[in-house]
mmCIF file of C-alpha atoms in Angstrom:
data_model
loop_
_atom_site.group_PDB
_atom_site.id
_atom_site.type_symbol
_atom_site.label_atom_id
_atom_site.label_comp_id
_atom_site.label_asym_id
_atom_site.label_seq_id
_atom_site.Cartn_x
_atom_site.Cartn_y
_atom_site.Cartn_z
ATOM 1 C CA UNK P 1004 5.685 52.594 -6.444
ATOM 2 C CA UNK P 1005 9.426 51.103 -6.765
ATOM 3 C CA UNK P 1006 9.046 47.174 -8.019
ATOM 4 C CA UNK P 1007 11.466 46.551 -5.219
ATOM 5 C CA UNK P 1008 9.323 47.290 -2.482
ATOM 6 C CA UNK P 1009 5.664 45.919 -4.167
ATOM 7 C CA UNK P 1010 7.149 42.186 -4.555
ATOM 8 C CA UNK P 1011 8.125 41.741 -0.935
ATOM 9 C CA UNK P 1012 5.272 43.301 0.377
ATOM 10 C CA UNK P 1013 2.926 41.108 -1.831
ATOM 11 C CA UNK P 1014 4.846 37.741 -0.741
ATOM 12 C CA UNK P 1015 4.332 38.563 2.841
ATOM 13 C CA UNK P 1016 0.562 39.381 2.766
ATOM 14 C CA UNK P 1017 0.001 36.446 0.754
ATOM 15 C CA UNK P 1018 2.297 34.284 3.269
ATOM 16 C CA UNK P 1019 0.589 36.297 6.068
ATOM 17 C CA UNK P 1020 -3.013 35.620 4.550
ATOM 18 C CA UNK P 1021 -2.412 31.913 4.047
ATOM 19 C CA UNK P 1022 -1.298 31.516 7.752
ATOM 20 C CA UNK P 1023 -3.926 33.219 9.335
ATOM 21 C CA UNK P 1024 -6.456 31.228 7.052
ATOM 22 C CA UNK P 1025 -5.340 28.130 8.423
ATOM 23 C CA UNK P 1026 -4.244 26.764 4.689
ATOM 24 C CA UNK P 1027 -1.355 24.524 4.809
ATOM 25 C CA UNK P 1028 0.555 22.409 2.152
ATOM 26 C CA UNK P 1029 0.225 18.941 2.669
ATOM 27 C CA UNK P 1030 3.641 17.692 1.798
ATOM 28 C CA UNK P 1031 2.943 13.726 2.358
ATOM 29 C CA UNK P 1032 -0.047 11.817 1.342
ATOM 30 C CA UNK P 1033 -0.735 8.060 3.260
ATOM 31 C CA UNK P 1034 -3.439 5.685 1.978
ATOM 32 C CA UNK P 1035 -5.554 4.477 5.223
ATOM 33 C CA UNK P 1036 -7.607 1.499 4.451
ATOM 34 C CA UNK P 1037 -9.617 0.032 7.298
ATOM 35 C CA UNK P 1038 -10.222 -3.591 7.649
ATOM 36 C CA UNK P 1039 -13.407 -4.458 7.808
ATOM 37 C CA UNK P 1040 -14.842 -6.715 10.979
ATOM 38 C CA UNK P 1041 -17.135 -9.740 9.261
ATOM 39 C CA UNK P 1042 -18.235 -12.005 11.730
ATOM 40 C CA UNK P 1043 -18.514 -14.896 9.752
ATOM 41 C CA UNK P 1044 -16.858 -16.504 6.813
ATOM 42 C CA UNK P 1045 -15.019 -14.278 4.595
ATOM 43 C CA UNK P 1046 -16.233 -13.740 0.975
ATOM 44 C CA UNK P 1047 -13.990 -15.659 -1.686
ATOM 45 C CA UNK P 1048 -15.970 -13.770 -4.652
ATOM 46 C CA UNK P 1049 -14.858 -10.820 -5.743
ATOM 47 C CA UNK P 1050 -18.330 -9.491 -6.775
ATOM 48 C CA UNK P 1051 -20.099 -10.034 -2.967
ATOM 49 C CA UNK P 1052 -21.551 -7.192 -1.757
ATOM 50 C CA UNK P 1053 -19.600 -8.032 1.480
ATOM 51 C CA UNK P 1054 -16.756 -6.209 0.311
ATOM 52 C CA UNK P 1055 -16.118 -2.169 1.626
ATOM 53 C CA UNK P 1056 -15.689 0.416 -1.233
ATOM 54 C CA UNK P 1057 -11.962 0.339 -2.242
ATOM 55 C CA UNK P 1058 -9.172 2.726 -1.615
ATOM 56 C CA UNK P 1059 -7.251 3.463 -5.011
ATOM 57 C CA UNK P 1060 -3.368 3.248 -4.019
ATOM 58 C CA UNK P 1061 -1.348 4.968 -6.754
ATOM 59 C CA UNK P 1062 1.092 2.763 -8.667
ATOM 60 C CA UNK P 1063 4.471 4.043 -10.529
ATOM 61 C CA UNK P 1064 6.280 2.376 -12.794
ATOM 62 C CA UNK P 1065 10.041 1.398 -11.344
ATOM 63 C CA UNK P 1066 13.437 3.134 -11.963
ATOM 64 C CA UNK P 1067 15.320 0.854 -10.951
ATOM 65 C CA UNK P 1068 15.671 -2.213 -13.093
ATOM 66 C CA UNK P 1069 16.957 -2.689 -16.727
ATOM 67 C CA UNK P 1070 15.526 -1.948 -19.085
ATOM 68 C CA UNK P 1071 13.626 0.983 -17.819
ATOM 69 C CA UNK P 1072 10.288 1.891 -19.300
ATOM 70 C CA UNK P 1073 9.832 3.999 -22.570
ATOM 71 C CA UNK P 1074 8.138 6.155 -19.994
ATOM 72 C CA UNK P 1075 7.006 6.443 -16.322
ATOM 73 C CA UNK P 1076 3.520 4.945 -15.881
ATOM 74 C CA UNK P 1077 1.076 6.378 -13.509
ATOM 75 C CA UNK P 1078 -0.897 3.027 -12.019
ATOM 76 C CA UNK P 1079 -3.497 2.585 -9.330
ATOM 77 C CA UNK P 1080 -4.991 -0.488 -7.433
ATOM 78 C CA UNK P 1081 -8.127 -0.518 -5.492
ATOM 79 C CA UNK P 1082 -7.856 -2.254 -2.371
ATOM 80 C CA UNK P 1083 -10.714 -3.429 -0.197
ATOM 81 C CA UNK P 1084 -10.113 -5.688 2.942
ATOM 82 C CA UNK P 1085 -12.301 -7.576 5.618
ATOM 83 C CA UNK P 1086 -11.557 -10.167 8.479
ATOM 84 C CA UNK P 1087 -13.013 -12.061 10.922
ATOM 85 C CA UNK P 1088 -11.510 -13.970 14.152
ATOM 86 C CA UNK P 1089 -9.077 -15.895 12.370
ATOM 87 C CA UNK P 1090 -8.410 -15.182 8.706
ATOM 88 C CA UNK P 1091 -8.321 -11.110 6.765
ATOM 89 C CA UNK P 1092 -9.560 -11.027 2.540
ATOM 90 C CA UNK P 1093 -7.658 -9.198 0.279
ATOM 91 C CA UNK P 1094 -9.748 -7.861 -2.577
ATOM 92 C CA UNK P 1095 -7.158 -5.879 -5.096
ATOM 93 C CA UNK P 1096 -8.774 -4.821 -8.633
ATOM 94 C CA UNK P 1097 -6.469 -2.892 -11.284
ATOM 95 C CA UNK P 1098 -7.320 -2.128 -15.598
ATOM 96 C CA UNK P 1099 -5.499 -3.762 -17.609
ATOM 97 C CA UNK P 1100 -6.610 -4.019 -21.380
ATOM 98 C CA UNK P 1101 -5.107 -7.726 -21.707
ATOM 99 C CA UNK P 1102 -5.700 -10.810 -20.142
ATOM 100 C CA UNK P 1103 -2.549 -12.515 -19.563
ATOM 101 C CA UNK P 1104 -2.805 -16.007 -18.191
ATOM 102 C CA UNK P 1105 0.354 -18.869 -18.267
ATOM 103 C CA UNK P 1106 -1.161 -22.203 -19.610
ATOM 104 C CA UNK P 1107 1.488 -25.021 -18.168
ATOM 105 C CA UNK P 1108 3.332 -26.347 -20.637
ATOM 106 C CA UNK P 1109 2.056 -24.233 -23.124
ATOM 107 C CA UNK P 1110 3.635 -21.553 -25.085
ATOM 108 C CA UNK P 1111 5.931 -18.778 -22.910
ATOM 109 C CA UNK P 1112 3.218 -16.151 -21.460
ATOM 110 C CA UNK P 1113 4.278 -13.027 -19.114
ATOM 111 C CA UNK P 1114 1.200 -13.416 -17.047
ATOM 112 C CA UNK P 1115 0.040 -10.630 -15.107
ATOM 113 C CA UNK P 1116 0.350 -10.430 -11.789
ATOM 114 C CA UNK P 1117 -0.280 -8.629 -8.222
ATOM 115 C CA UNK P 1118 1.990 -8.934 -5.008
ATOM 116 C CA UNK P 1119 1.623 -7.588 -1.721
ATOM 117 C CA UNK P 1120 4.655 -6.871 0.652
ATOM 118 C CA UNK P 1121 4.162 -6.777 4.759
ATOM 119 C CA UNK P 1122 6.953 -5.760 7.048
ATOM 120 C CA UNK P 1123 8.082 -9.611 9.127
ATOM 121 C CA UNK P 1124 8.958 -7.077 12.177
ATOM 122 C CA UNK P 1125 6.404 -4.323 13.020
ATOM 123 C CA UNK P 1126 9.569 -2.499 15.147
ATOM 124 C CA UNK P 1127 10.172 -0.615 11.835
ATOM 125 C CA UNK P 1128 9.285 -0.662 7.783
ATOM 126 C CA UNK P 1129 11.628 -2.105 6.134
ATOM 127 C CA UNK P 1130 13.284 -1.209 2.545
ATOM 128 C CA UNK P 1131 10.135 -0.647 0.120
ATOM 129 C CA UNK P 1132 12.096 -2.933 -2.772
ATOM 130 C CA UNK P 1133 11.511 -6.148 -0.948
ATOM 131 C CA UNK P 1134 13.181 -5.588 2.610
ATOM 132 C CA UNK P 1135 16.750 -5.804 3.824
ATOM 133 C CA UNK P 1136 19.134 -9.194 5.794
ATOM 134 C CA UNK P 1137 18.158 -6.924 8.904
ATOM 135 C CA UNK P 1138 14.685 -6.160 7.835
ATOM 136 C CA UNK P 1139 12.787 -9.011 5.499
ATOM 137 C CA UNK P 1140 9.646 -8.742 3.906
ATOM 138 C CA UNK P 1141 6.790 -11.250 3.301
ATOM 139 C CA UNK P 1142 5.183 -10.842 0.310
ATOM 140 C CA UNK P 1143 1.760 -13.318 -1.352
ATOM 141 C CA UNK P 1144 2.703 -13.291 -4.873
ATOM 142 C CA UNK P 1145 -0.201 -14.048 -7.598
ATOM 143 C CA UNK P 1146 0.349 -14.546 -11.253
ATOM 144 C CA UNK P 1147 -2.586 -16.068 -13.582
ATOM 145 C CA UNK P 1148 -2.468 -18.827 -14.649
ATOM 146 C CA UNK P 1149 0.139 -20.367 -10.981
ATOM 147 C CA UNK P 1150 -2.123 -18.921 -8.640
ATOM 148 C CA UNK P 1151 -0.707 -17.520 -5.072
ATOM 149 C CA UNK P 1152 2.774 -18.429 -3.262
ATOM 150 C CA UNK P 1153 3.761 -17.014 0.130
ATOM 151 C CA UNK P 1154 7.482 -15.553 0.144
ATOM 152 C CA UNK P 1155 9.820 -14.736 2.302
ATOM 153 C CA UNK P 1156 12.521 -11.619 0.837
ATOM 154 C CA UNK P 1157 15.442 -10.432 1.953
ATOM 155 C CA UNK P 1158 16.593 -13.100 4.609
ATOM 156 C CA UNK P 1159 17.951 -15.267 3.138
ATOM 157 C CA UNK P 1160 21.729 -13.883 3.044
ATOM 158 C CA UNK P 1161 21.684 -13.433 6.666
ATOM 159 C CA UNK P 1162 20.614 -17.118 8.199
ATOM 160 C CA UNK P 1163 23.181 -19.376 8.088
ATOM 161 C CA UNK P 1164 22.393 -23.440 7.287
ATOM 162 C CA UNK P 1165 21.783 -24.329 10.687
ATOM 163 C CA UNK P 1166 19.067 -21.832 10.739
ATOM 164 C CA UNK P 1167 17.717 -22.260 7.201
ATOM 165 C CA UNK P 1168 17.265 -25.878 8.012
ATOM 166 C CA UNK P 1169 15.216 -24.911 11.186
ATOM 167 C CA UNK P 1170 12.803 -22.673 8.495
ATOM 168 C CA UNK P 1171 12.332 -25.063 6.352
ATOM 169 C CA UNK P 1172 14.419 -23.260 3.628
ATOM 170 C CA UNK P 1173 16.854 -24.344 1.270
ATOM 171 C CA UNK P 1174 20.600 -24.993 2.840
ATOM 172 C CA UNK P 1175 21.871 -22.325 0.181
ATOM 173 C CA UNK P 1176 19.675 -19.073 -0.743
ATOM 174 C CA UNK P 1177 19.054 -19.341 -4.694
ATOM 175 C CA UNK P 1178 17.591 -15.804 -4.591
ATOM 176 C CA UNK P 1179 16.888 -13.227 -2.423
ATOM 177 C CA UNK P 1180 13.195 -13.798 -2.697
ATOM 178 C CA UNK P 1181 12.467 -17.561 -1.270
ATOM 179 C CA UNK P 1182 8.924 -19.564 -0.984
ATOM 180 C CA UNK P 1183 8.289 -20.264 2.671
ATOM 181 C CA UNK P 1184 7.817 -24.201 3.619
ATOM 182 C CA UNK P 1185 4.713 -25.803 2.691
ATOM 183 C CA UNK P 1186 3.139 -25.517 6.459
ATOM 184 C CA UNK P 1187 3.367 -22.008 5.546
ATOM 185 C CA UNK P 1188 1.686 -22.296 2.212
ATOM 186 C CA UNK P 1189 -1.883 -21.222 3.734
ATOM 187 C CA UNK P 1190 -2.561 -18.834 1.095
ATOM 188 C CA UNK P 1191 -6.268 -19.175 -1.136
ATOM 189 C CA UNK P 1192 -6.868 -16.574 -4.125
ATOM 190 C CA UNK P 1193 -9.518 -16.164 -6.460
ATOM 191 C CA UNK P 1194 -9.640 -14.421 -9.096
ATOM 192 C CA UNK P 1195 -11.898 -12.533 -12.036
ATOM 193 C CA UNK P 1196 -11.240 -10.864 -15.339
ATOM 194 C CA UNK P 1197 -14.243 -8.684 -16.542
ATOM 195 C CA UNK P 1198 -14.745 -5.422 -17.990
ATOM 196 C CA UNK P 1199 -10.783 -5.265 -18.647
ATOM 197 C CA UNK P 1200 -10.150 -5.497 -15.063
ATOM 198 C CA UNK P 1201 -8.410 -7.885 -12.882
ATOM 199 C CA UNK P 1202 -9.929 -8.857 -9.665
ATOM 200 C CA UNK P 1203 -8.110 -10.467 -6.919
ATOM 201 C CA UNK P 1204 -8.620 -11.900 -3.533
ATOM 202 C CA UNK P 1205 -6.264 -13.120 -1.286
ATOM 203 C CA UNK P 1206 -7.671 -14.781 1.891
ATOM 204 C CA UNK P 1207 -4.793 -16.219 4.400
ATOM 205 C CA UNK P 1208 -4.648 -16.447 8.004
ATOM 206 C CA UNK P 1209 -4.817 -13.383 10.782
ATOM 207 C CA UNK P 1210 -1.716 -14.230 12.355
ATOM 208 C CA UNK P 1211 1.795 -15.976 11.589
ATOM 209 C CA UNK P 1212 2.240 -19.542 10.884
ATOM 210 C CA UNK P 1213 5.760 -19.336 10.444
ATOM 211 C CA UNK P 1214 8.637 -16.866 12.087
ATOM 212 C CA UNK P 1215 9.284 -15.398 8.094
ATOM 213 C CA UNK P 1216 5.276 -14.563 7.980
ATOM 214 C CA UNK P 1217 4.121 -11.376 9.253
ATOM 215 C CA UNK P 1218 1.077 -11.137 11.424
ATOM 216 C CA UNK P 1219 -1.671 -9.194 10.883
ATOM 217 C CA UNK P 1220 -3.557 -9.617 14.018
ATOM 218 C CA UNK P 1221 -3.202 -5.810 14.519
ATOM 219 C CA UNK P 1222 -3.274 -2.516 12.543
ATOM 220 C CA UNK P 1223 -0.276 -3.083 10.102
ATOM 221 C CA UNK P 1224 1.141 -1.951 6.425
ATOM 222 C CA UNK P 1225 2.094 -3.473 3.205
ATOM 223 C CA UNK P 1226 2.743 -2.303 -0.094
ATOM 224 C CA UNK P 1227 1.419 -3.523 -3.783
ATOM 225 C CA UNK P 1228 2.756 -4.201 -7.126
ATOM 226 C CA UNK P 1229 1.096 -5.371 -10.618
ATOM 227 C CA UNK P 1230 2.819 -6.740 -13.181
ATOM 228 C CA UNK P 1231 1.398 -6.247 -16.737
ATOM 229 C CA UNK P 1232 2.141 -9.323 -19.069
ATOM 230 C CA UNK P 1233 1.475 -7.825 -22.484
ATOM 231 C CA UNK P 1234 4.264 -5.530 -21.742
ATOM 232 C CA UNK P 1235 6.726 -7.878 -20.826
ATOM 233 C CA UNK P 1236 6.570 -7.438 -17.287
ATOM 234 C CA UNK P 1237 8.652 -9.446 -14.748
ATOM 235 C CA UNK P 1238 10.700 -9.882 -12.034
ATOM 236 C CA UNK P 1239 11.952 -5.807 -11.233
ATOM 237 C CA UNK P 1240 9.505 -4.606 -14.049
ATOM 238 C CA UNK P 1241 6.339 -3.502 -12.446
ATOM 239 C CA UNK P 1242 4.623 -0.785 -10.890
ATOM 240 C CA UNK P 1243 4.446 -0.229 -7.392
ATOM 241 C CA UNK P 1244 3.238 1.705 -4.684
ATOM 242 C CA UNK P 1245 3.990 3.096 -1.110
ATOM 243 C CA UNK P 1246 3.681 1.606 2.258
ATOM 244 C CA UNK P 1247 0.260 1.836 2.837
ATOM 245 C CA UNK P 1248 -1.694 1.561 6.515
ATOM 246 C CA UNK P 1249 -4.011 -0.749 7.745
ATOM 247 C CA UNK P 1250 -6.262 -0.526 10.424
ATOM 248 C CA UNK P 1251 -8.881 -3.485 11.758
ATOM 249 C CA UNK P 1252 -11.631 -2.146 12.416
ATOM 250 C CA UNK P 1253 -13.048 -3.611 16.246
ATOM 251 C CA UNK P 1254 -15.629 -6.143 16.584
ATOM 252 C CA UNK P 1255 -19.049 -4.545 17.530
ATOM 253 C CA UNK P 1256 -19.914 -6.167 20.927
ATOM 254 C CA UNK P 1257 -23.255 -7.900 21.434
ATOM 255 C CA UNK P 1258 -25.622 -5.889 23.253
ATOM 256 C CA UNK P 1259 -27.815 -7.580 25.961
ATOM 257 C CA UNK P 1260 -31.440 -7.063 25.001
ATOM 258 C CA UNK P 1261 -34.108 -5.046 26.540
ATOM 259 C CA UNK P 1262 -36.589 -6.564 28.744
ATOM 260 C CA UNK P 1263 -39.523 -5.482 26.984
ATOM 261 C CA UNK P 1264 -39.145 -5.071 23.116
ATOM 262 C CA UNK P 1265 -41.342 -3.847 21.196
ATOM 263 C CA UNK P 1266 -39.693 -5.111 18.215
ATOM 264 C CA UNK P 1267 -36.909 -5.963 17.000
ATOM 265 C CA UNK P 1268 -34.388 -3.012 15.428
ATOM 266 C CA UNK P 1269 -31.899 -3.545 13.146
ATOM 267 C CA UNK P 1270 -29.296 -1.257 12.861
ATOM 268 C CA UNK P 1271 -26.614 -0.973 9.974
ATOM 269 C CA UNK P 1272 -23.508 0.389 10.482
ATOM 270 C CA UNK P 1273 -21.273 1.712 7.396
ATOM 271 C CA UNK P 1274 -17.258 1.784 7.479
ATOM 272 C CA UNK P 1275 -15.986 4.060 5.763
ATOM 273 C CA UNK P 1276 -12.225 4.048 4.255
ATOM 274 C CA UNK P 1277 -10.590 7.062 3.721
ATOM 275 C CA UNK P 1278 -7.134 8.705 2.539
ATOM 276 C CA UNK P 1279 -5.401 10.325 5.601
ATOM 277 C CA UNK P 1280 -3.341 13.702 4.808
ATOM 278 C CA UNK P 1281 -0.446 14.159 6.601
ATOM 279 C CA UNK P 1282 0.591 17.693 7.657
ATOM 280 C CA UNK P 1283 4.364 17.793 8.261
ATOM 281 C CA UNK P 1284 4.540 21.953 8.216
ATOM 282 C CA UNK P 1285 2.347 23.533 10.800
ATOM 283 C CA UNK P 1286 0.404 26.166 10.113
ATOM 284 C CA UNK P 1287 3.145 29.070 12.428
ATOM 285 C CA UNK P 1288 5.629 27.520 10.355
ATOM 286 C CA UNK P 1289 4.661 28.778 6.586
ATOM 287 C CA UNK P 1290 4.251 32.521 8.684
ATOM 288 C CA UNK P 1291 7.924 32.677 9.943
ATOM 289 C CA UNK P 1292 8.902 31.456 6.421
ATOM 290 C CA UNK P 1293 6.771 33.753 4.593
ATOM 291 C CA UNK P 1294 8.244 36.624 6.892
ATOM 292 C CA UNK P 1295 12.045 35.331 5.634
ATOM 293 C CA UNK P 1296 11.447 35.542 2.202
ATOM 294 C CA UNK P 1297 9.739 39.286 2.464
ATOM 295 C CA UNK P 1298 12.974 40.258 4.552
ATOM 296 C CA UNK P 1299 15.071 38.719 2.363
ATOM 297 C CA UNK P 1300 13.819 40.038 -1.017
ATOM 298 C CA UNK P 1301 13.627 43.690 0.909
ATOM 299 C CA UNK P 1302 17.465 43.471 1.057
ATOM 300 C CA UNK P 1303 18.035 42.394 -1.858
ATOM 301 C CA UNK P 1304 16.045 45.371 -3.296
ATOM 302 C CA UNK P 1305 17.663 47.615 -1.045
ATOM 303 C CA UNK P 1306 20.964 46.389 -2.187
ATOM 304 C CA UNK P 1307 20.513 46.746 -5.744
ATOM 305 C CA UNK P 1308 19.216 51.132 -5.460
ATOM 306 C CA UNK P 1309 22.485 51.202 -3.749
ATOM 307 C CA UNK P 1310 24.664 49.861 -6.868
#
């Protein structure tokens, strides 16, 4: 049998098969992590058993700021996170094999770090690296050693004075990442090195305290970056991830109890946090396109016994 004819009759049974089977490439990948409902206060210790199993959001080292690493770094960050009616917890935990904390006044330290990014406007997400004049980002910024700050980036080039003033921000932008006024300084973090891991948590309020703060009162994203101090890290050299999603998970509603109980039942319920695939080629899709590349290699076969 002519070699012609075998290959694009194999490509088109195994495009056919494939189809038929239901298998389809994923060709996008989105972390879900869902909030967790506490009704009560929200654990400030990393280590409480209050805390959901984490989602691991891959990190990459950047491309875009000089210098550039030796080479690309694969990352990941686990990510946990619970609210109740008024304030969401942040628990973020990531290796690193050095503890890298800034004494104040002491000798110059890169500490290590962790920052999370949410889109200001829900309407659309903004640019990944730290929003646009049209499209700012808020990002809670912890380094060891300073603790957390709540930042504003990207606005500050569009606002002029009058309207800086009414923020609370400096008359002239210094930078395009700002700190937010002090009434918006409502940030608490904690933090834990153990086992050559950092572990982080970020507790601030549910909603917005401040037009330049998102709100998180419903599902929302944000995105995560680490910086690694015994490398040098700072500023544009980290590691960062994607947007990821966030869903809250809804308050259980009390039940009215039963006239005549027996006793009393306690019942556990168990969230569970999982990574959602996204399928952006539908199954009839990967058919037609396994049917193009048979025909296609067919005439080129066909045109190459004729030569």
């Amino acid at each position: 049998m002519r070699r012609d004819v075998v290959l694009p009759g194999i490509a088109l049974a195994i495009s056919l098969l494939l189809a038929f089977m239901g298998v389809v490439v994923v060709t996008a990948q989105q972390a879900v992590v869902t909030v967790k409902y506490i009704a009560g206060p929200l654990p400030a210790d990393p280590f409480s058993n209050l805390w959901p199993a984490p989602v691991e959001v891959p990190l990459a080292s950047q491309t875009l700021v000089y210098p550039l690493p030796a080479a690309t770094e694969t990352r990941s960050i686990g990510v946990s996170a619970v609210y109740n009616g008024t304030h969401i917890a942040f628990l973020l935990t990531w290796s690193d094999n050095t503890q890298d904390v800034a004494t104040p006044g002491g000798l110059d330290v890169f500490p290590d770090a962790v920052a999370v990014q949410f889109p200001v406007s829900k309407a659309q997400l903004p640019y990944i690296c730290m929003g646009t004049v049209d499209n700012p980002v808020n990002i809670i910024y912890w380094r060891a050693g300073f603790g957390a700050e709540n930042l504003v980036a990207g606005a500050g080039y569009g606002l002029n004075p009058q309207q800086r003033e009414a923020l609370g921000l400096q008359a002239t932008p210094a930078s395009p990442v700002e700190l937010l006024p002090a009434s918006a300084q409502v940030i608490n973090a904690t933090a834990a090195y153990k086992d050559a891991k950092w572990y982080v948590v970020i507790i601030r309020p549910l909603g917005s305290v401040h037009p330049l703060m998102a709100s998180l009162a419903e599902g929302f994203s944000a995105a995560f970056a680490t910086w690694d101090g015994a490398k040098g890290e700072i500023g544009g050299l980290k590691a960062t991830s994607g947007w990821v999603t966030f869903q809250l998970e809804k308050p259980v509603a009390p039940t009215a109890p039963a006239t005549q109980t027996v006793r009393e039942t306690v019942t556990v319920t168990q969230t569970v946090t999982a990574t959602q695939l996204v399928e952006t080629t539908p199954t009839w899709a990967w058919a037609v396109i396994g049917v193009l590349i048979a025909v296609i290699a067919l005439l080129a076969g066909l045109a190459l016994r004729r030569k």
